Short mmCIF file of C-alpha atoms in Angstrom, two decimals:
data_model
loop_
_atom_site.label_atom_id
_atom_site.label_comp_id
_atom_site.label_asym_id
_atom_site.label_seq_id
_atom_site.Cartn_x
_atom_site.Cartn_y
_atom_site.Cartn_z
CA MET A 1 -105.08 -22.21 -108.42
CA LEU A 2 -103.57 -23.83 -111.54
CA ARG A 3 -106.44 -22.55 -113.71
CA LYS A 4 -105.95 -19.00 -112.43
CA ASN A 5 -102.20 -19.12 -113.22
CA MET A 6 -102.93 -20.38 -116.73
CA ILE A 7 -105.38 -17.55 -117.42
CA GLU A 8 -102.89 -14.93 -116.19
CA VAL A 9 -100.11 -16.30 -118.42
CA LEU A 10 -102.41 -16.48 -121.45
CA ALA A 11 -103.59 -12.94 -120.80
CA ARG A 12 -100.01 -11.66 -120.97
CA GLY A 13 -99.72 -13.20 -124.45
CA ALA A 14 -96.11 -14.18 -123.96
CA LEU A 15 -96.53 -17.63 -125.56
CA THR A 16 -98.89 -19.33 -127.97
CA PRO A 17 -101.76 -21.16 -126.26
CA HIS A 18 -100.40 -24.60 -127.16
CA ILE A 19 -96.85 -23.89 -125.94
CA ARG A 20 -98.12 -22.08 -122.87
CA LEU A 21 -100.34 -24.99 -121.80
CA SER A 22 -97.59 -27.57 -122.41
CA SER A 23 -95.06 -25.57 -120.41
CA ILE A 24 -97.40 -25.14 -117.45
CA PHE A 25 -98.44 -28.80 -117.31
CA LEU A 26 -94.79 -29.94 -117.67
CA ARG A 27 -93.73 -27.71 -114.79
CA PHE A 28 -96.60 -28.96 -112.64
CA HIS A 29 -95.81 -32.60 -113.41
CA SER A 30 -92.09 -32.10 -112.63
CA THR A 31 -92.86 -30.44 -109.29
CA SER A 32 -95.33 -33.15 -108.34
CA ALA A 33 -92.83 -35.91 -109.16
CA THR A 34 -90.14 -34.22 -107.04
CA ASP A 35 -92.50 -33.83 -104.09
CA HIS A 36 -93.53 -37.47 -104.42
CA ASN A 37 -89.88 -38.59 -104.36
CA HIS A 38 -89.22 -36.53 -101.23
CA VAL A 39 -92.24 -38.05 -99.51
CA GLU A 40 -91.15 -41.59 -100.40
CA LEU A 41 -87.58 -40.93 -99.18
CA ALA A 42 -88.85 -39.49 -95.89
CA ARG A 43 -91.13 -42.50 -95.44
CA GLU A 44 -88.24 -44.93 -95.98
CA ARG A 45 -86.05 -43.03 -93.51
CA SER A 46 -88.85 -43.09 -90.98
CA LYS A 47 -89.18 -46.85 -91.34
CA THR A 48 -85.43 -47.32 -90.81
CA VAL A 49 -85.31 -45.12 -87.70
CA SER A 50 -88.45 -46.68 -86.24
CA SER A 51 -87.18 -50.22 -86.71
CA PHE A 52 -83.80 -49.37 -85.13
CA TYR A 53 -85.12 -47.54 -82.05
CA ASN A 54 -88.38 -49.48 -81.57
CA GLN A 55 -90.51 -46.39 -82.06
CA SER A 56 -93.65 -47.89 -80.54
CA SER A 57 -91.86 -48.44 -77.22
CA ILE A 58 -90.50 -44.90 -77.29
CA ASP A 59 -93.98 -43.51 -77.95
CA GLN A 60 -95.40 -45.47 -75.04
CA ALA A 61 -92.65 -44.21 -72.73
CA ALA A 62 -93.22 -40.64 -73.90
CA GLU A 63 -96.83 -40.83 -72.76
CA LYS A 64 -95.67 -41.36 -69.17
CA PRO A 65 -95.07 -37.93 -67.58
CA SER A 66 -92.55 -39.27 -65.05
CA VAL A 67 -90.16 -40.74 -67.63
CA ARG A 68 -87.26 -38.68 -68.91
CA LEU A 69 -86.31 -39.86 -72.40
CA THR A 70 -82.56 -40.16 -72.08
CA PRO A 71 -80.82 -42.71 -74.35
CA THR A 72 -80.28 -44.98 -71.34
CA THR A 73 -83.98 -44.89 -70.46
CA MET A 74 -84.98 -45.78 -74.00
CA LEU A 75 -82.47 -48.60 -74.37
CA TYR A 76 -82.87 -50.14 -70.90
CA SER A 77 -86.36 -49.30 -69.61
CA GLY A 78 -86.36 -51.99 -66.93
CA ARG A 79 -86.41 -54.89 -69.36
CA SER A 80 -84.21 -57.94 -69.84
CA GLN A 81 -81.34 -57.64 -72.32
CA ASP A 82 -83.35 -59.33 -75.08
CA GLY A 83 -86.23 -56.93 -74.42
CA SER A 84 -88.75 -59.73 -74.02
CA HIS A 85 -89.26 -59.65 -70.24
CA ILE A 86 -90.02 -56.81 -67.85
CA LEU A 87 -87.69 -57.00 -64.86
CA ALA A 88 -89.32 -57.16 -61.46
CA ASP A 89 -88.99 -54.12 -59.18
CA PHE A 90 -87.86 -51.82 -61.99
CA VAL A 91 -89.23 -48.44 -63.03
CA GLY A 92 -87.17 -47.44 -66.04
CA ILE A 93 -83.54 -47.69 -64.99
CA ILE A 94 -84.34 -47.46 -61.26
CA CYS A 95 -84.57 -50.63 -59.19
CA THR A 96 -87.13 -49.92 -56.49
CA ARG A 97 -85.77 -52.62 -54.12
CA LEU A 98 -82.08 -52.83 -54.85
CA SER A 99 -80.12 -55.20 -52.61
CA PRO A 100 -76.48 -54.14 -52.17
CA LYS A 101 -75.62 -57.66 -51.00
CA LYS A 102 -76.97 -59.29 -54.16
CA ILE A 103 -75.27 -56.90 -56.54
CA ILE A 104 -71.99 -57.30 -54.62
CA GLU A 105 -72.29 -61.09 -54.78
CA LYS A 106 -72.82 -60.92 -58.54
CA TRP A 107 -69.61 -58.99 -59.10
CA VAL A 108 -67.67 -61.01 -56.54
CA ASP A 109 -68.37 -64.13 -58.62
CA PHE A 110 -67.30 -62.29 -61.76
CA ALA A 111 -64.04 -60.99 -60.25
CA ARG A 112 -63.19 -64.37 -58.72
CA ARG A 113 -63.52 -66.05 -62.12
CA LEU A 114 -61.12 -63.53 -63.64
CA CYS A 115 -58.73 -63.97 -60.75
CA GLU A 116 -58.80 -67.76 -61.04
CA HIS A 117 -58.09 -67.49 -64.77
CA LYS A 118 -54.99 -65.40 -64.16
CA TYR A 119 -53.57 -66.69 -60.88
CA GLY A 120 -55.09 -70.15 -60.60
CA ASN A 121 -56.88 -69.21 -57.39
CA ALA A 122 -58.92 -66.37 -55.89
CA PRO A 123 -59.39 -65.07 -52.35
CA ARG A 124 -62.66 -65.73 -50.58
CA VAL A 125 -64.94 -62.78 -49.90
CA ARG A 126 -66.94 -62.23 -46.72
CA ILE A 127 -69.87 -59.78 -46.74
CA ASN A 128 -71.12 -58.32 -43.46
CA GLY A 129 -72.98 -55.31 -42.11
CA HIS A 130 -76.47 -54.36 -43.30
CA VAL A 131 -76.83 -57.34 -45.61
CA ALA A 132 -80.65 -57.17 -45.62
CA ALA A 133 -80.82 -53.54 -46.77
CA ARG A 134 -83.04 -52.68 -49.75
CA PHE A 135 -83.79 -49.28 -51.25
CA PRO A 136 -84.49 -47.58 -54.62
CA PHE A 137 -81.36 -46.98 -56.66
CA ILE A 138 -79.85 -47.12 -60.15
CA PRO A 139 -77.73 -50.29 -60.36
CA MET A 140 -75.75 -49.39 -63.49
CA PRO A 141 -73.13 -47.15 -61.79
CA LEU A 142 -72.54 -49.90 -59.22
CA ASP A 143 -72.17 -52.36 -62.08
CA TYR A 144 -69.11 -50.38 -63.15
CA ILE A 145 -67.61 -49.38 -59.81
CA LEU A 146 -67.84 -52.66 -57.89
CA PRO A 147 -66.00 -54.93 -60.35
CA GLU A 148 -63.20 -52.37 -60.62
CA LEU A 149 -62.72 -52.22 -56.86
CA LEU A 150 -63.00 -55.99 -56.44
CA LYS A 151 -60.48 -56.71 -59.21
CA ASN A 152 -57.99 -54.34 -57.57
CA ALA A 153 -58.46 -55.98 -54.16
CA MET A 154 -58.10 -59.52 -55.51
CA ARG A 155 -55.11 -58.66 -57.65
CA ALA A 156 -53.31 -57.03 -54.71
CA THR A 157 -54.10 -60.01 -52.48
CA MET A 158 -52.84 -62.60 -54.96
CA GLU A 159 -49.71 -60.70 -56.01
CA SER A 160 -48.67 -60.10 -52.41
CA HIS A 161 -48.97 -63.84 -51.69
CA LEU A 162 -47.44 -65.38 -54.82
CA ASP A 163 -45.37 -67.76 -52.72
CA THR A 164 -48.53 -69.17 -51.12
CA PRO A 165 -51.21 -68.72 -53.82
CA TYR A 166 -53.52 -71.33 -52.31
CA ASN A 167 -53.38 -69.84 -48.82
CA VAL A 168 -54.37 -66.19 -49.15
CA PRO A 169 -56.32 -63.98 -46.72
CA GLU A 170 -59.96 -63.26 -47.44
CA ILE A 171 -61.42 -59.95 -48.53
CA ALA A 172 -64.01 -58.36 -46.23
CA ILE A 173 -66.84 -56.21 -47.56
CA THR A 174 -68.94 -54.20 -45.11
CA ILE A 175 -72.31 -52.66 -46.04
CA ALA A 176 -73.49 -49.65 -44.01
CA ASN A 177 -76.91 -48.22 -44.87
CA ASN A 178 -78.61 -45.17 -43.35
CA ASP A 179 -81.24 -42.57 -44.24
CA ILE A 180 -78.77 -40.40 -46.16
CA ASP A 181 -76.41 -42.69 -48.01
CA LEU A 182 -74.94 -46.13 -48.58
CA ILE A 183 -71.34 -46.94 -47.65
CA ILE A 184 -69.48 -49.98 -48.95
CA ARG A 185 -66.05 -50.75 -47.50
CA ILE A 186 -63.78 -53.23 -49.26
CA SER A 187 -60.86 -54.37 -47.11
CA ASP A 188 -58.02 -56.49 -48.45
CA ARG A 189 -54.77 -57.73 -47.01
CA GLY A 190 -52.75 -57.22 -50.14
CA GLY A 191 -49.83 -55.33 -48.63
CA GLY A 192 -51.21 -51.84 -49.18
CA ILE A 193 -50.39 -49.22 -51.79
CA PRO A 194 -46.76 -48.01 -51.76
CA HIS A 195 -46.24 -44.45 -50.55
CA ASN A 196 -44.88 -43.31 -53.92
CA HIS A 197 -48.03 -44.59 -55.68
CA LEU A 198 -50.68 -43.46 -53.21
CA GLU A 199 -51.05 -39.93 -54.59
CA ARG A 200 -51.22 -41.15 -58.18
CA VAL A 201 -53.68 -44.04 -58.03
CA MET A 202 -56.56 -41.68 -58.86
CA ASP A 203 -54.76 -40.22 -61.88
CA TYR A 204 -56.01 -41.26 -65.29
CA HIS A 205 -53.69 -43.63 -67.15
CA PHE A 206 -51.68 -44.53 -64.06
CA THR A 207 -51.24 -48.29 -63.84
CA THR A 208 -48.88 -50.82 -62.28
CA ALA A 209 -49.87 -53.57 -64.72
CA GLU A 210 -46.46 -53.61 -66.42
CA ALA A 211 -44.63 -54.19 -63.14
CA SER A 212 -46.78 -57.17 -62.19
CA ALA A 213 -46.55 -58.64 -65.69
CA GLN A 214 -42.75 -58.84 -65.32
CA ASP A 215 -42.95 -61.01 -62.19
CA PRO A 216 -41.71 -64.48 -63.22
CA ARG A 217 -43.98 -66.13 -60.64
CA ILE A 218 -47.08 -65.08 -62.61
CA ASN A 219 -47.92 -67.53 -65.39
CA PRO A 220 -47.97 -65.52 -68.66
CA ILE A 221 -50.60 -67.85 -70.08
CA PHE A 222 -52.97 -66.98 -67.25
CA GLY A 223 -52.04 -63.32 -67.61
CA ASN A 224 -53.46 -63.14 -71.13
CA MET A 225 -56.74 -64.90 -70.37
CA VAL A 226 -59.99 -63.06 -69.81
CA ASP A 227 -63.48 -64.08 -68.96
CA ILE A 228 -65.25 -65.21 -72.14
CA GLY A 229 -68.66 -63.95 -71.11
CA GLN A 230 -67.59 -60.46 -70.00
CA SER A 231 -64.29 -59.95 -71.87
CA ALA A 232 -62.76 -57.88 -69.07
CA PRO A 233 -59.13 -58.25 -67.92
CA MET A 234 -57.91 -58.12 -64.33
CA HIS A 235 -56.12 -54.83 -64.96
CA GLY A 236 -56.05 -52.36 -67.81
CA PHE A 237 -54.89 -48.86 -68.68
CA GLY A 238 -55.41 -46.90 -65.47
CA PHE A 239 -58.97 -45.69 -66.00
CA GLY A 240 -60.83 -47.90 -63.50
CA LEU A 241 -60.29 -46.01 -60.24
CA PRO A 242 -60.53 -42.41 -61.53
CA THR A 243 -63.67 -43.23 -63.53
CA SER A 244 -65.18 -44.98 -60.51
CA ARG A 245 -64.50 -41.90 -58.39
CA ALA A 246 -66.12 -39.70 -61.05
CA TYR A 247 -69.23 -41.91 -60.95
CA ALA A 248 -69.35 -41.78 -57.15
CA GLU A 249 -68.99 -38.01 -57.03
CA TYR A 250 -71.69 -37.56 -59.67
CA LEU A 251 -73.96 -39.64 -57.46
CA GLY A 252 -73.36 -37.21 -54.62
CA GLY A 253 -70.84 -39.44 -52.86
CA SER A 254 -67.14 -40.17 -52.79
CA LEU A 255 -64.51 -42.84 -53.25
CA CYS A 256 -61.71 -42.79 -50.67
CA ILE A 257 -58.67 -45.02 -50.18
CA GLN A 258 -56.93 -45.73 -46.87
CA SER A 259 -53.73 -47.71 -47.27
CA LEU A 260 -51.88 -49.48 -44.48
CA GLN A 261 -48.52 -50.11 -46.12
CA GLY A 262 -47.37 -53.60 -45.24
CA ILE A 263 -50.90 -54.76 -44.32
CA GLY A 264 -53.57 -53.90 -46.88
CA THR A 265 -56.00 -51.34 -48.25
CA ASP A 266 -59.48 -50.17 -47.28
CA VAL A 267 -61.61 -48.57 -50.00
CA TYR A 268 -64.71 -46.61 -48.97
CA LEU A 269 -67.46 -46.11 -51.55
CA ARG A 270 -70.13 -43.66 -50.42
CA ILE A 271 -73.22 -42.85 -52.53
CA LYS A 272 -76.37 -40.93 -51.63
CA HIS A 273 -79.84 -42.41 -51.77
CA ILE A 274 -82.20 -41.18 -54.47
CA ASP A 275 -84.84 -40.37 -51.85
CA GLY A 276 -82.42 -39.31 -49.12
CA ARG A 277 -83.27 -36.56 -46.66
CA GLU A 278 -80.56 -34.31 -48.01
CA GLU A 279 -80.30 -33.02 -51.58
CA SER A 280 -79.96 -35.99 -53.89
CA PHE A 281 -77.99 -36.24 -57.11
CA ARG A 282 -79.42 -35.11 -60.45
CA ILE A 283 -80.68 -37.88 -62.74
#
């Protein structure tokens, strides 16, 4: 191709043979150098992206027809947090034998530690119902919803019994499992939600944290402490409940609150099974 171009240029007689040949070879060398630089730059970028996203793992996952390559699937993929161990009973982000009781117990321990940091004590939690239930499900939404609900229940219980912080009623959690969905009820005896707050508790950015922080019976030192391992406070900026409800509704379920003012609050979390008999949620 180069030889043909040279002959055509020489035939036109526009330049002397020496100048014509030098010009053509210079242009060819310049183009080749530019292409080489682009190739090297692309190769370096490819190395950076591959090392960051673990390209070999992504390629292996892509070969499986049942795997949908969402960012969560690529980053989690049923492995331990350090990526060195494959978690038992996991297919991607789905746990094939999820135990509601075990995941509740995990977040009960977490919420009790936070509560003890802030109030010096924490209510006991009793779990009943279908405690032996196991089914396929994605645990990550529950990992957000459950601690939010438990923190609210424990905070209400402790702040309604500040005069007797070491003698507080327990929190009862009931698990109900059926062919269609899973229902988790969290019942506390924290005095209930006031009537003027009940319609606003699901609004974003609605919080009663400032009111409780002004109570002189709450130690301000405890109030500023958080769990070192999880770095999550007992209460925040009013996003916990509305975001939890959004998760539940996306999963084809609901999050409902029944308040008995003067007694306590019952929270009902309902989520559909992945393989339920009715139409399931979209993954």
